[in-house]
XYZ file of C-alpha atoms in Angstrom:
148
model
C 63.792 43.352 161.789
C 62.129 45.436 159.158
C 61.481 48.671 161.465
C 65.090 48.782 162.206
C 65.995 48.846 158.408
C 63.636 51.599 158.599
C 64.620 53.534 161.558
C 68.441 53.442 160.908
C 67.484 54.188 156.913
C 65.026 57.205 158.988
C 67.644 58.798 160.521
C 69.926 58.760 157.437
C 68.036 60.866 154.888
C 66.926 63.151 157.322
C 70.586 64.025 158.338
C 71.123 63.980 155.040
C 68.764 66.283 153.479
C 69.753 68.499 157.058
C 72.342 68.940 156.257
C 71.951 70.021 153.096
C 70.285 72.168 153.406
C 72.420 73.623 155.992
C 75.262 73.622 153.928
C 72.870 76.354 150.756
C 72.074 78.452 153.577
C 75.519 79.040 154.307
C 76.345 80.050 150.794
C 76.564 84.095 151.532
C 74.365 85.756 149.666
C 75.819 88.764 147.769
C 75.515 92.064 148.294
C 74.705 94.492 145.710
C 76.718 97.628 146.864
C 74.726 100.709 145.750
C 77.149 104.038 145.322
C 75.568 106.939 147.749
C 75.985 110.787 145.633
C 77.296 113.021 148.242
C 74.525 115.853 149.212
C 74.691 118.881 148.150
C 75.157 121.898 150.146
C 71.560 122.618 149.930
C 70.605 119.459 151.095
C 72.877 119.431 153.380
C 71.094 122.690 154.785
C 67.573 121.624 154.905
C 68.760 118.695 156.341
C 70.458 120.786 159.946
C 66.854 121.128 160.657
C 65.176 118.158 159.437
C 63.447 115.936 162.273
C 62.432 112.428 161.336
C 58.858 112.443 163.612
C 56.893 114.855 165.625
C 58.690 113.135 168.775
C 62.081 113.649 167.557
C 61.335 117.969 167.503
C 60.051 117.450 170.749
C 62.158 115.216 172.212
C 65.648 118.163 171.353
C 62.491 120.708 172.939
C 62.199 118.750 176.386
C 67.116 118.347 176.728
C 66.965 122.872 176.763
C 67.786 123.770 179.969
C 65.887 126.487 181.672
C 68.502 129.521 180.365
C 67.863 127.751 177.052
C 63.651 128.034 176.850
C 64.594 131.305 178.221
C 67.053 132.582 174.925
C 64.230 130.249 172.749
C 62.243 132.971 173.831
C 63.816 135.649 172.939
C 64.486 134.301 169.789
C 61.185 133.867 168.743
C 60.480 137.141 169.586
C 63.026 139.115 167.467
C 62.412 136.806 164.612
C 58.550 136.920 164.967
C 58.424 135.841 161.018
C 60.436 133.838 161.011
C 60.589 129.988 162.346
C 63.080 128.540 164.853
C 64.000 124.592 164.513
C 65.751 122.979 167.310
C 68.172 120.973 166.536
C 71.348 118.748 168.892
C 70.941 122.108 171.256
C 71.095 124.608 168.564
C 69.027 126.843 167.705
C 68.526 126.812 163.768
C 66.920 130.511 162.060
C 64.086 128.994 159.128
C 62.601 131.843 156.412
C 59.905 130.961 154.365
C 61.124 128.029 152.570
C 62.292 126.421 155.533
C 66.265 126.624 154.777
C 68.397 128.042 157.432
C 69.766 130.764 157.532
C 71.471 131.700 160.719
C 72.719 129.632 163.468
C 72.084 130.862 167.068
C 73.708 128.792 170.152
C 73.788 129.579 174.057
C 76.403 127.669 176.240
C 76.402 128.451 179.495
C 78.496 130.457 181.235
C 80.187 132.567 183.688
C 81.619 135.604 181.311
C 79.095 136.473 179.292
C 80.609 136.616 176.019
C 79.309 136.799 172.175
C 81.099 134.841 169.048
C 80.160 135.096 165.417
C 81.359 132.662 163.214
C 80.591 130.445 160.216
C 79.800 126.980 159.778
C 78.733 126.017 156.095
C 78.349 129.538 154.241
C 75.512 129.892 157.812
C 76.548 132.545 160.468
C 77.064 130.908 163.625
C 76.560 132.900 166.903
C 77.320 131.953 170.053
C 76.343 132.994 172.803
C 77.763 132.412 176.237
C 75.727 133.107 179.802
C 74.510 136.173 177.825
C 70.104 136.778 177.375
C 69.912 139.768 176.213
C 67.157 140.813 173.583
C 68.872 143.789 172.470
C 72.458 141.641 170.982
C 70.150 140.031 169.520
C 68.414 142.853 167.914
C 71.745 143.655 166.905
C 72.342 139.812 165.271
C 69.053 140.374 163.681
C 69.628 143.634 161.690
C 72.362 142.737 160.823
C 70.896 139.381 159.213
C 68.647 141.209 156.946
C 70.460 143.723 156.286
C 72.476 141.102 154.715
C 69.625 139.315 153.862
C 68.190 141.630 151.260
């Protein structure tokens, strides 16, 4: 009989302790919300060409089509003194401080065309179906005449 009372008492104590722990873990923890300041213009420009790791950079290179690879080679020949970063299938020309000063984008198409626009204060050159080193050289001279 004593064993039966101890068993009932043990089950009751175990049940109440488990329930008490469940209630304390159920209370929501107070979360701290931190205010994040907005990025400056210079930080936004730097983030355009920044990669988290080398594998991200290699993944971007592997996503390029055959014509985009040819376009990248032409860009590297034309802008030989500058570095070219690839992010979201866009070619970003970087100066010596790793800051972008031009964005090039190549799209497949049947009608060759070239458009010039602005994005975050940077010139954006959109090439569609046009693989020409002469057009890239014109853009290079235009950028460097404005840059100086």
